[in-house]
Amino acid sequence: MQVLNKSILKKSVPQRKIKILQFGEGNFLRAFVEWIIQDLNDKGAIEAGVAVVQPMPFGRVADLKKQDGLYTLRLEGIDKGQKVKSSRIIDVIADCLNPFEEYERYLKYGESEDLEIIISNTTEAGIALDATDTDFTVCPKSYPGKLLALLKRRYDYFKGDKTKGLAIIPCELIDNNGDELYKCLLELAKINKMDEKFIEWIKTANHFTSTLVDRIVPGYPKSEIDEIQKETGYIDNNVVKGEIFHLWVLKKEPHIQKVFPADSTGLNVIFADDIKPYKQRKVKILNGSHTALVPVAYLCGIDTVGESVNDPVIGKYVRDFVFEEVNPTIALPQDEMTAFANSVIERYQNPFIRHELMSIALNSTTKFRTRLLPTLEDYIRITGKLPAHLLFSFAAIVEFHKGKRGNEDIALNDDPEYLNYWKKLWAEFDGDCHKLAEKALAWEGAWGNDLNKLHPDITDTVAGYLCDIEKKGMKKAVEDFVNA
């Protein structure tokens, strides 16, 4: 059986001008953004190829190059009451590059007359200021640093031509992602003492929008790969699987709507005046419940989201967390919140999706801050009480970073600085759960504040949950918690 590439296709791949530079080559971008770009191309709304930029030294670019940028997207789920399963080859990737090895070739895209759009998804930690990104003779470490280097090359090459600005569309799951990226770029430009005229060009020639993305993407379907290869007749090491449901909300920006009319082909794409209500609902419920259930369910010996919500104990835990602790913190009609929450649980139960908990566990420290901390703060502010399920999940996150599930090592995958801190906390643990809880909550470097100060009972509450988990094991501790 041959590996998927252009030579084995029965039809030729269109030669499209590269108008989109995409930072990130992960599962989500390939199963969501590139799928939408494919639809726009197929229906004649745009004619654009994509150059994929690997944002980290390690990644998938080499694998994509071997397949000429081609890969199979498999969508499975329930659509209008019917089970739907489809496979299609996505052919929009026209170039792949690793800027850490091909920095000058990367910067050359700044000189492109065809380039119009920047899209990114570099995880929640990707849009952050790295003040040490000051040597632009080599590839900057951060995503804002890489983008700033590209924009500087573009500004210099086109001599400040304001018609050469770009439409910049971040998809990272943080509030006001477009505004935050814009701020990072300006601050980093000032740190590097860049020309004020260049900074003004960033402000006036380029177009930023904030976005919300929503599709569950389990990624590579390793348990089904033999079936898929038999069905397709080729080997594809970049197969990606996603659910049918999709939603992309972008804040209205006239230039971006013109060059990237993503709402024009009938997909669930919305250009909205205000994306905040959509963002809160999605991040707090869907992403927040993911992050809350992962350490609890995984330490109970469960490996997937579907198994988690179908388990009588974990399923009740997740539902009670969403309906009792998340929904009251969102300023939308409660009937709408109930309907959305129920739809999320149904999506988790999609029989076709095997969403591995460990894939969600990536960057779990940052994910707690962005996905769960707002709910914690809002719940205390609104009710004056503590959200018990959320704090049990916090204790579970602490326990998760002990790095053990029974006798099995957990493959922790997070910022090295965070992993080192967790390792230090557990190395210093002497059996005093209160001290451990206090230190974990006080970690301002991760949470932005000392969480011990949020409520007089928060430290004792987390300490109690940690003691239960340590003494009883997670399975018994969560059973007792749910049945209390």
Short mmCIF file of C-alpha atoms in Angstrom, two decimals:
data_model
loop_
_atom_site.label_atom_id
_atom_site.label_comp_id
_atom_site.label_asym_id
_atom_site.label_seq_id
_atom_site.Cartn_x
_atom_site.Cartn_y
_atom_site.Cartn_z
CA MET A 1 0.00 0.00 0.00
CA GLN A 2 1.39 3.40 -1.02
CA VAL A 3 1.75 6.47 1.18
CA LEU A 4 -0.65 9.28 0.29
CA ASN A 5 0.94 11.88 -2.00
CA LYS A 6 0.10 13.74 -5.20
CA SER A 7 1.36 10.94 -7.44
CA ILE A 8 -1.31 8.45 -6.31
CA LEU A 9 -4.30 10.79 -6.68
CA LYS A 10 -6.67 10.25 -9.58
CA LYS A 11 -7.01 14.00 -10.08
CA SER A 12 -4.44 16.77 -9.98
CA VAL A 13 -4.20 19.13 -7.02
CA PRO A 14 -5.04 22.73 -7.99
CA GLN A 15 -2.03 25.07 -8.12
CA ARG A 16 -3.26 27.86 -5.88
CA LYS A 17 -1.38 31.02 -4.96
CA ILE A 18 -0.30 30.97 -1.34
CA LYS A 19 -2.43 33.66 0.25
CA ILE A 20 -2.60 32.22 3.78
CA LEU A 21 0.27 31.70 6.21
CA GLN A 22 -0.81 29.37 9.01
CA PHE A 23 1.10 29.14 12.29
CA GLY A 24 0.48 25.67 13.62
CA GLU A 25 0.10 22.25 12.05
CA GLY A 26 -1.77 20.48 14.83
CA ASN A 27 -4.91 18.41 14.74
CA PHE A 28 -7.34 21.27 15.30
CA LEU A 29 -6.16 23.52 12.49
CA ARG A 30 -6.13 20.61 10.06
CA ALA A 31 -9.57 19.35 11.04
CA PHE A 32 -11.25 22.74 11.31
CA VAL A 33 -9.60 25.77 9.67
CA GLU A 34 -8.12 23.94 6.68
CA TRP A 35 -11.41 22.10 6.19
CA ILE A 36 -13.19 25.48 6.02
CA ILE A 37 -10.53 26.82 3.62
CA GLN A 38 -11.04 23.68 1.49
CA ASP A 39 -14.79 24.36 1.37
CA LEU A 40 -14.21 28.00 0.42
CA ASN A 41 -11.87 26.94 -2.38
CA ASP A 42 -14.14 24.18 -3.66
CA LYS A 43 -17.13 26.53 -3.83
CA GLY A 44 -15.21 29.39 -5.46
CA ALA A 45 -15.47 31.84 -2.56
CA ILE A 46 -11.67 32.17 -2.49
CA GLU A 47 -8.72 30.67 -4.33
CA ALA A 48 -5.99 30.30 -1.75
CA GLY A 49 -3.22 27.92 -0.87
CA VAL A 50 -1.83 27.61 2.65
CA ALA A 51 1.78 27.65 3.81
CA VAL A 52 2.04 25.92 7.17
CA VAL A 53 4.61 27.22 9.66
CA GLN A 54 5.70 24.93 12.48
CA PRO A 55 5.67 27.14 15.61
CA MET A 56 7.92 24.89 17.72
CA PRO A 57 11.22 23.12 16.91
CA PHE A 58 9.34 19.81 17.04
CA GLY A 59 6.17 19.14 15.06
CA ARG A 60 4.46 17.59 12.04
CA VAL A 61 5.89 19.60 9.14
CA ALA A 62 8.30 16.85 8.04
CA ASP A 63 5.47 14.28 7.96
CA LEU A 64 3.25 16.63 5.96
CA LYS A 65 6.04 17.28 3.45
CA LYS A 66 6.37 13.54 2.82
CA GLN A 67 2.71 13.52 1.76
CA ASP A 68 2.93 16.72 -0.35
CA GLY A 69 0.77 18.47 2.26
CA LEU A 70 -2.12 16.05 1.69
CA TYR A 71 -4.01 14.33 4.48
CA THR A 72 -7.34 12.67 5.16
CA LEU A 73 -10.00 14.31 7.31
CA ARG A 74 -12.55 11.92 8.78
CA LEU A 75 -15.73 13.48 10.18
CA GLU A 76 -18.09 11.35 12.24
CA GLY A 77 -21.12 12.14 14.35
CA ILE A 78 -24.85 12.72 14.47
CA ASP A 79 -26.26 15.19 11.94
CA LYS A 80 -30.00 15.91 11.97
CA GLY A 81 -30.62 12.68 13.82
CA GLN A 82 -28.61 10.54 11.40
CA LYS A 83 -25.25 8.91 11.93
CA VAL A 84 -22.78 10.44 9.47
CA LYS A 85 -19.30 9.26 8.56
CA SER A 86 -17.18 10.78 5.79
CA SER A 87 -13.58 10.89 4.62
CA ARG A 88 -12.02 13.43 2.29
CA ILE A 89 -8.54 14.46 1.25
CA ILE A 90 -7.64 18.02 2.19
CA ASP A 91 -5.38 19.55 -0.46
CA VAL A 92 -5.04 23.21 0.56
CA ILE A 93 -1.51 22.96 2.01
CA ALA A 94 0.87 24.20 -0.70
CA ASP A 95 4.01 24.57 1.42
CA CYS A 96 5.35 23.46 4.80
CA LEU A 97 8.25 25.03 6.62
CA ASN A 98 10.13 24.81 9.87
CA PRO A 99 11.35 28.37 10.58
CA PHE A 100 13.91 27.09 13.09
CA GLU A 101 15.67 25.37 10.17
CA GLU A 102 14.48 27.54 7.25
CA TYR A 103 14.34 31.01 8.78
CA GLU A 104 15.21 32.98 5.65
CA ARG A 105 12.73 31.02 3.53
CA TYR A 106 10.12 31.78 6.17
CA LEU A 107 10.91 35.49 6.13
CA LYS A 108 10.66 35.49 2.32
CA TYR A 109 6.92 35.11 2.73
CA GLY A 110 6.96 38.65 4.08
CA GLU A 111 7.93 39.73 0.55
CA SER A 112 5.04 37.89 -1.11
CA GLU A 113 2.62 39.95 -3.22
CA ASP A 114 0.09 37.13 -2.86
CA LEU A 115 0.08 36.84 0.93
CA GLU A 116 -3.10 38.25 2.51
CA ILE A 117 -3.96 36.31 5.67
CA ILE A 118 -2.29 35.05 8.84
CA ILE A 119 -4.07 32.31 10.82
CA SER A 120 -2.73 30.77 14.03
CA ASN A 121 -3.45 28.25 16.74
CA THR A 122 -0.35 27.91 18.90
CA THR A 123 -2.19 26.75 22.09
CA GLU A 124 -3.30 29.07 24.88
CA ALA A 125 0.34 29.61 25.84
CA GLY A 126 1.24 30.76 22.32
CA ILE A 127 0.05 34.36 22.56
CA ALA A 128 2.32 35.63 25.29
CA LEU A 129 5.02 38.24 25.44
CA ASP A 130 8.57 36.88 25.57
CA ALA A 131 10.71 39.90 26.34
CA THR A 132 13.84 37.85 25.57
CA ASP A 133 12.91 37.68 21.87
CA THR A 134 15.42 40.35 20.89
CA ASP A 135 17.68 38.62 18.34
CA PHE A 136 15.87 38.64 15.01
CA THR A 137 18.91 37.31 13.11
CA VAL A 138 17.71 33.87 14.22
CA CYS A 139 14.20 32.48 14.50
CA PRO A 140 12.44 34.02 17.53
CA LYS A 141 11.18 31.57 20.14
CA SER A 142 7.64 32.92 20.57
CA TYR A 143 4.81 33.12 18.06
CA PRO A 144 4.51 36.93 18.47
CA GLY A 145 8.27 37.14 17.86
CA LYS A 146 8.04 35.13 14.64
CA LEU A 147 5.09 37.19 13.41
CA LEU A 148 6.82 40.46 14.27
CA ALA A 149 9.92 39.38 12.32
CA LEU A 150 7.75 38.58 9.29
CA LEU A 151 5.88 41.88 9.50
CA LYS A 152 9.19 43.79 9.77
CA ARG A 153 10.50 42.06 6.64
CA ARG A 154 7.23 42.93 4.87
CA TYR A 155 7.35 46.57 6.00
CA ASP A 156 10.95 46.96 4.85
CA TYR A 157 10.48 45.14 1.54
CA PHE A 158 7.39 47.12 0.52
CA LYS A 159 8.79 50.38 1.97
CA GLY A 160 5.90 50.89 4.39
CA ASP A 161 3.15 50.49 1.77
CA LYS A 162 -0.08 50.50 3.77
CA THR A 163 -1.86 48.37 1.17
CA LYS A 164 0.45 45.47 2.04
CA GLY A 165 -0.92 44.92 5.54
CA LEU A 166 -2.33 41.50 6.44
CA ALA A 167 -5.57 40.07 7.84
CA ILE A 168 -4.53 38.47 11.14
CA ILE A 169 -6.87 35.80 12.54
CA PRO A 170 -5.74 34.04 15.73
CA CYS A 171 -7.63 30.95 16.91
CA GLU A 172 -5.90 30.46 20.26
CA LEU A 173 -8.37 29.80 23.05
CA ILE A 174 -7.86 32.97 25.11
CA ASP A 175 -10.16 35.92 25.64
CA ASN A 176 -9.82 38.66 23.03
CA ASN A 177 -7.12 36.71 21.20
CA GLY A 178 -6.83 39.28 18.40
CA ASP A 179 -6.43 42.17 20.83
CA GLU A 180 -3.92 40.23 22.93
CA LEU A 181 -1.79 39.33 19.91
CA TYR A 182 -1.87 42.97 18.77
CA LYS A 183 -0.70 44.13 22.22
CA CYS A 184 2.11 41.55 22.27
CA LEU A 185 3.36 42.68 18.87
CA LEU A 186 3.41 46.35 19.83
CA GLU A 187 5.10 45.70 23.18
CA LEU A 188 7.72 43.44 21.63
CA ALA A 189 8.41 46.03 18.92
CA LYS A 190 8.98 48.65 21.63
CA ILE A 191 11.25 46.32 23.64
CA ASN A 192 13.32 45.88 20.46
CA LYS A 193 13.34 49.68 19.91
CA MET A 194 11.91 49.30 16.44
CA ASP A 195 11.17 52.29 14.22
CA GLU A 196 8.06 54.23 15.29
CA LYS A 197 6.97 54.34 11.64
CA PHE A 198 7.00 50.54 11.57
CA ILE A 199 4.96 50.40 14.77
CA GLU A 200 2.47 52.82 13.23
CA TRP A 201 2.32 50.57 10.14
CA ILE A 202 1.41 47.60 12.35
CA LYS A 203 -1.40 49.66 13.84
CA THR A 204 -2.83 51.17 10.67
CA ALA A 205 -2.06 48.79 7.80
CA ASN A 206 -2.89 45.45 9.40
CA HIS A 207 -6.26 44.08 10.40
CA PHE A 208 -6.79 42.04 13.57
CA THR A 209 -9.89 40.18 14.70
CA SER A 210 -10.75 38.06 17.74
CA THR A 211 -12.31 34.65 17.26
CA LEU A 212 -13.97 31.68 18.90
CA VAL A 213 -13.56 28.17 17.47
CA ASP A 214 -15.51 25.05 18.39
CA ARG A 215 -15.10 21.50 17.14
CA ILE A 216 -14.03 18.43 19.08
CA VAL A 217 -10.96 17.00 17.34
CA PRO A 218 -9.65 13.71 18.79
CA GLY A 219 -6.80 13.70 16.26
CA TYR A 220 -5.13 10.60 14.84
CA PRO A 221 -7.56 7.63 15.03
CA LYS A 222 -5.01 4.97 15.94
CA SER A 223 -7.65 2.42 16.96
CA GLU A 224 -9.32 2.64 13.52
CA ILE A 225 -6.34 3.21 11.27
CA ASP A 226 -6.36 -0.27 9.72
CA GLU A 227 -10.03 0.13 8.79
CA ILE A 228 -9.41 3.60 7.35
CA GLN A 229 -6.42 2.45 5.28
CA LYS A 230 -8.39 -0.48 3.91
CA GLU A 231 -11.24 1.88 3.02
CA THR A 232 -9.05 4.55 1.38
CA GLY A 233 -6.44 2.26 -0.19
CA TYR A 234 -3.42 4.24 0.98
CA ILE A 235 -1.28 4.87 4.05
CA ASP A 236 -1.79 8.27 5.65
CA ASN A 237 0.29 9.11 8.71
CA ASN A 238 -1.51 12.45 9.07
CA VAL A 239 -5.13 11.30 9.22
CA VAL A 240 -7.14 13.51 11.56
CA LYS A 241 -10.58 12.87 12.96
CA GLY A 242 -13.22 15.37 14.06
CA GLU A 243 -16.89 15.61 14.95
CA ILE A 244 -19.56 16.92 12.59
CA PHE A 245 -20.40 19.91 14.80
CA HIS A 246 -18.46 23.09 14.07
CA LEU A 247 -18.70 26.77 14.97
CA TRP A 248 -16.38 29.67 14.14
CA VAL A 249 -17.31 33.12 15.44
CA LEU A 250 -15.17 36.06 14.27
CA LYS A 251 -15.54 39.65 15.38
CA LYS A 252 -16.64 41.80 12.45
CA GLU A 253 -13.77 43.52 10.62
CA PRO A 254 -14.54 44.77 7.09
CA HIS A 255 -11.20 43.97 5.46
CA ILE A 256 -11.07 40.46 6.91
CA GLN A 257 -14.66 39.80 5.82
CA LYS A 258 -13.63 40.85 2.30
CA VAL A 259 -10.49 38.73 1.90
CA PHE A 260 -11.73 35.79 3.96
CA PRO A 261 -15.52 35.43 3.44
CA ALA A 262 -15.71 32.31 5.60
CA ASP A 263 -19.44 32.80 6.25
CA SER A 264 -20.37 32.68 2.55
CA THR A 265 -20.66 28.95 1.84
CA GLY A 266 -23.25 27.79 4.35
CA LEU A 267 -20.95 26.56 7.11
CA ASN A 268 -21.56 27.51 10.74
CA VAL A 269 -19.32 30.59 10.58
CA ILE A 270 -20.49 33.89 12.06
CA PHE A 271 -19.07 37.41 11.88
CA ALA A 272 -20.50 39.00 15.03
CA ASP A 273 -20.44 42.45 16.64
CA ASP A 274 -19.59 40.86 20.00
CA ILE A 275 -18.16 37.37 20.42
CA LYS A 276 -17.94 37.48 24.21
CA PRO A 277 -21.22 35.62 24.98
CA TYR A 278 -20.29 32.86 22.52
CA LYS A 279 -16.79 32.70 23.98
CA GLN A 280 -17.88 32.47 27.61
CA ARG A 281 -20.44 29.79 26.88
CA LYS A 282 -18.06 27.63 24.88
CA VAL A 283 -14.89 28.04 26.93
CA LYS A 284 -16.52 27.69 30.33
CA ILE A 285 -18.78 24.77 29.45
CA LEU A 286 -17.09 22.71 26.77
CA ASN A 287 -13.42 23.44 27.35
CA GLY A 288 -13.87 23.97 31.07
CA SER A 289 -15.61 20.63 31.58
CA HIS A 290 -12.90 18.93 29.51
CA THR A 291 -10.19 20.35 31.75
CA ALA A 292 -12.16 19.59 34.92
CA LEU A 293 -12.83 15.95 34.07
CA VAL A 294 -9.41 14.97 32.67
CA PRO A 295 -7.41 14.50 35.89
CA VAL A 296 -10.37 13.03 37.77
CA ALA A 297 -11.32 10.50 35.10
CA TYR A 298 -7.75 9.64 34.06
CA LEU A 299 -6.71 8.89 37.63
CA CYS A 300 -9.76 6.61 37.86
CA GLY A 301 -8.28 4.54 35.04
CA ILE A 302 -10.45 5.99 32.25
CA ASP A 303 -8.81 7.03 28.97
CA THR A 304 -11.44 8.85 26.87
CA VAL A 305 -14.09 11.55 27.16
CA GLY A 306 -16.85 9.22 25.98
CA GLU A 307 -16.04 6.61 28.64
CA SER A 308 -15.91 9.40 31.23
CA VAL A 309 -19.41 10.80 30.65
CA ASN A 310 -20.89 7.31 30.27
CA ASP A 311 -19.42 6.24 33.61
CA PRO A 312 -22.17 6.67 36.25
CA VAL A 313 -19.89 8.42 38.76
CA ILE A 314 -17.77 10.59 36.42
CA GLY A 315 -20.79 11.33 34.23
CA LYS A 316 -22.72 12.70 37.23
CA TYR A 317 -19.63 14.60 38.35
CA VAL A 318 -19.31 16.36 34.98
CA ARG A 319 -23.02 17.15 34.66
CA ASP A 320 -23.25 18.56 38.18
CA PHE A 321 -20.14 20.67 37.57
CA VAL A 322 -21.63 22.19 34.41
CA PHE A 323 -25.22 22.73 35.57
CA GLU A 324 -24.54 23.72 39.19
CA GLU A 325 -21.28 25.66 38.96
CA VAL A 326 -20.71 26.88 35.39
CA ASN A 327 -24.14 27.83 34.07
CA PRO A 328 -24.90 30.31 36.90
CA THR A 329 -21.77 32.32 36.02
CA ILE A 330 -22.79 33.10 32.42
CA ALA A 331 -25.10 36.03 31.71
CA LEU A 332 -27.32 34.33 29.15
CA PRO A 333 -30.90 33.03 29.56
CA GLN A 334 -30.76 29.82 31.57
CA ASP A 335 -32.92 27.93 29.05
CA GLU A 336 -30.29 28.69 26.40
CA MET A 337 -27.55 27.61 28.80
CA THR A 338 -29.35 24.36 29.59
CA ALA A 339 -29.85 23.58 25.91
CA PHE A 340 -26.20 24.28 25.10
CA ALA A 341 -24.93 22.28 28.08
CA ASN A 342 -27.07 19.30 27.08
CA SER A 343 -25.76 19.52 23.52
CA VAL A 344 -22.19 19.46 24.83
CA ILE A 345 -22.85 16.29 26.85
CA GLU A 346 -24.40 14.71 23.73
CA ARG A 347 -21.28 15.62 21.73
CA TYR A 348 -19.14 13.96 24.38
CA GLN A 349 -21.20 10.80 23.90
CA ASN A 350 -20.65 10.74 20.12
CA PRO A 351 -20.09 7.01 19.48
CA PHE A 352 -17.66 7.71 16.63
CA ILE A 353 -15.31 9.93 18.60
CA ARG A 354 -12.53 8.51 20.74
CA HIS A 355 -11.23 11.66 22.39
CA GLU A 356 -8.19 10.72 24.46
CA LEU A 357 -8.00 12.43 27.85
CA MET A 358 -4.23 12.72 27.53
CA SER A 359 -4.59 14.78 24.35
CA ILE A 360 -6.66 17.29 26.36
CA ALA A 361 -4.10 17.17 29.19
CA LEU A 362 -1.54 19.02 27.02
CA ASN A 363 -0.66 22.34 28.73
CA SER A 364 -3.11 21.57 31.54
CA THR A 365 -1.66 24.22 33.87
CA THR A 366 -2.37 27.01 31.40
CA LYS A 367 -5.73 25.43 30.58
CA PHE A 368 -6.82 25.62 34.23
CA ARG A 369 -6.04 29.31 34.26
CA THR A 370 -7.86 30.11 31.00
CA ARG A 371 -10.74 27.63 31.20
CA LEU A 372 -11.56 27.15 34.89
CA LEU A 373 -10.17 30.07 36.88
CA PRO A 374 -12.73 32.55 35.45
CA THR A 375 -15.54 30.25 36.59
CA LEU A 376 -13.97 29.91 40.05
CA GLU A 377 -13.70 33.68 40.45
CA ASP A 378 -17.15 34.41 39.00
CA TYR A 379 -18.88 31.74 41.10
CA ILE A 380 -17.38 33.10 44.33
CA ARG A 381 -18.25 36.68 43.34
CA ILE A 382 -21.86 35.83 42.42
CA THR A 383 -22.73 33.33 45.17
CA GLY A 384 -20.19 33.97 47.93
CA LYS A 385 -19.72 30.19 48.06
CA LEU A 386 -17.07 27.78 46.81
CA PRO A 387 -17.65 25.62 43.69
CA ALA A 388 -16.99 22.18 45.14
CA HIS A 389 -16.62 20.24 41.88
CA LEU A 390 -14.22 22.79 40.43
CA LEU A 391 -12.04 22.71 43.55
CA PHE A 392 -12.09 18.91 43.59
CA SER A 393 -10.80 19.12 40.01
CA PHE A 394 -8.09 21.53 41.14
CA ALA A 395 -7.00 18.99 43.76
CA ALA A 396 -7.07 16.34 41.03
CA ILE A 397 -4.82 18.49 38.82
CA VAL A 398 -2.34 18.72 41.69
CA GLU A 399 -2.48 14.93 42.12
CA PHE A 400 -2.22 14.39 38.35
CA HIS A 401 1.10 16.25 38.34
CA LYS A 402 2.50 13.77 40.81
CA GLY A 403 3.05 11.89 37.56
CA LYS A 404 1.70 8.48 38.53
CA ARG A 405 -1.46 6.50 37.70
CA GLY A 406 -1.00 3.49 39.91
CA ASN A 407 2.35 2.02 38.86
CA GLU A 408 2.19 3.73 35.48
CA ASP A 409 4.11 6.94 34.72
CA ILE A 410 1.98 9.75 33.31
CA ALA A 411 3.45 11.39 30.20
CA LEU A 412 3.11 14.96 31.47
CA ASN A 413 3.30 17.49 28.63
CA ASP A 414 3.46 21.13 29.65
CA ASP A 415 5.72 24.16 29.75
CA PRO A 416 9.03 22.96 31.29
CA GLU A 417 8.86 25.78 33.85
CA TYR A 418 5.48 24.56 35.05
CA LEU A 419 6.54 20.91 35.12
CA ASN A 420 9.59 21.83 37.19
CA TYR A 421 7.38 23.67 39.70
CA TRP A 422 5.00 20.72 40.04
CA LYS A 423 7.97 18.38 40.46
CA LYS A 424 9.37 20.64 43.19
CA LEU A 425 6.00 20.73 45.02
CA TRP A 426 5.79 16.96 45.11
CA ALA A 427 9.47 16.55 46.03
CA GLU A 428 8.81 18.74 49.08
CA PHE A 429 5.57 16.94 50.02
CA ASP A 430 5.89 15.46 53.51
CA GLY A 431 2.33 14.22 53.90
CA ASP A 432 0.93 17.61 54.90
CA CYS A 433 -1.95 18.12 52.44
CA HIS A 434 -2.76 21.55 53.81
CA LYS A 435 0.75 22.79 53.08
CA LEU A 436 0.61 21.25 49.58
CA ALA A 437 -2.76 22.86 48.84
CA GLU A 438 -1.57 26.24 50.11
CA LYS A 439 1.56 26.17 47.94
CA ALA A 440 -0.35 25.04 44.84
CA LEU A 441 -3.01 27.75 45.26
CA ALA A 442 -0.37 30.41 45.97
CA TRP A 443 1.42 29.85 42.64
CA GLU A 444 1.10 33.32 41.14
CA GLY A 445 3.39 32.42 38.25
CA ALA A 446 0.73 30.04 36.94
CA TRP A 447 -2.56 31.58 38.15
CA GLY A 448 -1.70 35.29 38.13
CA ASN A 449 -2.82 35.65 41.75
CA ASP A 450 -2.59 33.88 45.11
CA LEU A 451 -5.81 31.84 45.01
CA ASN A 452 -5.71 31.30 48.78
CA LYS A 453 -7.03 34.85 49.05
CA LEU A 454 -10.19 34.24 47.00
CA HIS A 455 -12.18 32.81 49.92
CA PRO A 456 -11.38 32.07 53.59
CA ASP A 457 -12.26 28.37 53.21
CA ILE A 458 -10.60 27.63 49.87
CA THR A 459 -7.30 26.30 51.24
CA ASP A 460 -8.95 23.95 53.73
CA THR A 461 -11.36 22.72 51.06
CA VAL A 462 -8.65 21.86 48.53
CA ALA A 463 -6.52 20.32 51.29
CA GLY A 464 -9.43 18.08 52.31
CA TYR A 465 -9.90 16.85 48.75
CA LEU A 466 -6.16 16.20 48.39
CA CYS A 467 -6.14 14.17 51.62
CA ASP A 468 -9.07 12.08 50.38
CA ILE A 469 -7.40 11.44 47.03
CA GLU A 470 -4.07 10.56 48.65
CA LYS A 471 -5.61 8.23 51.26
CA LYS A 472 -8.42 6.60 49.28
CA GLY A 473 -7.23 6.83 45.71
CA MET A 474 -9.08 8.84 43.08
CA LYS A 475 -11.80 6.31 42.31
CA LYS A 476 -13.03 6.01 45.89
CA ALA A 477 -12.51 9.73 46.60
CA VAL A 478 -14.67 10.86 43.68
CA GLU A 479 -17.33 8.24 44.44
CA ASP A 480 -17.59 9.56 47.99
CA PHE A 481 -17.62 13.13 46.72
CA VAL A 482 -20.42 12.52 44.20
CA ASN A 483 -22.53 10.55 46.68
CA ALA A 484 -22.03 12.92 49.63
#
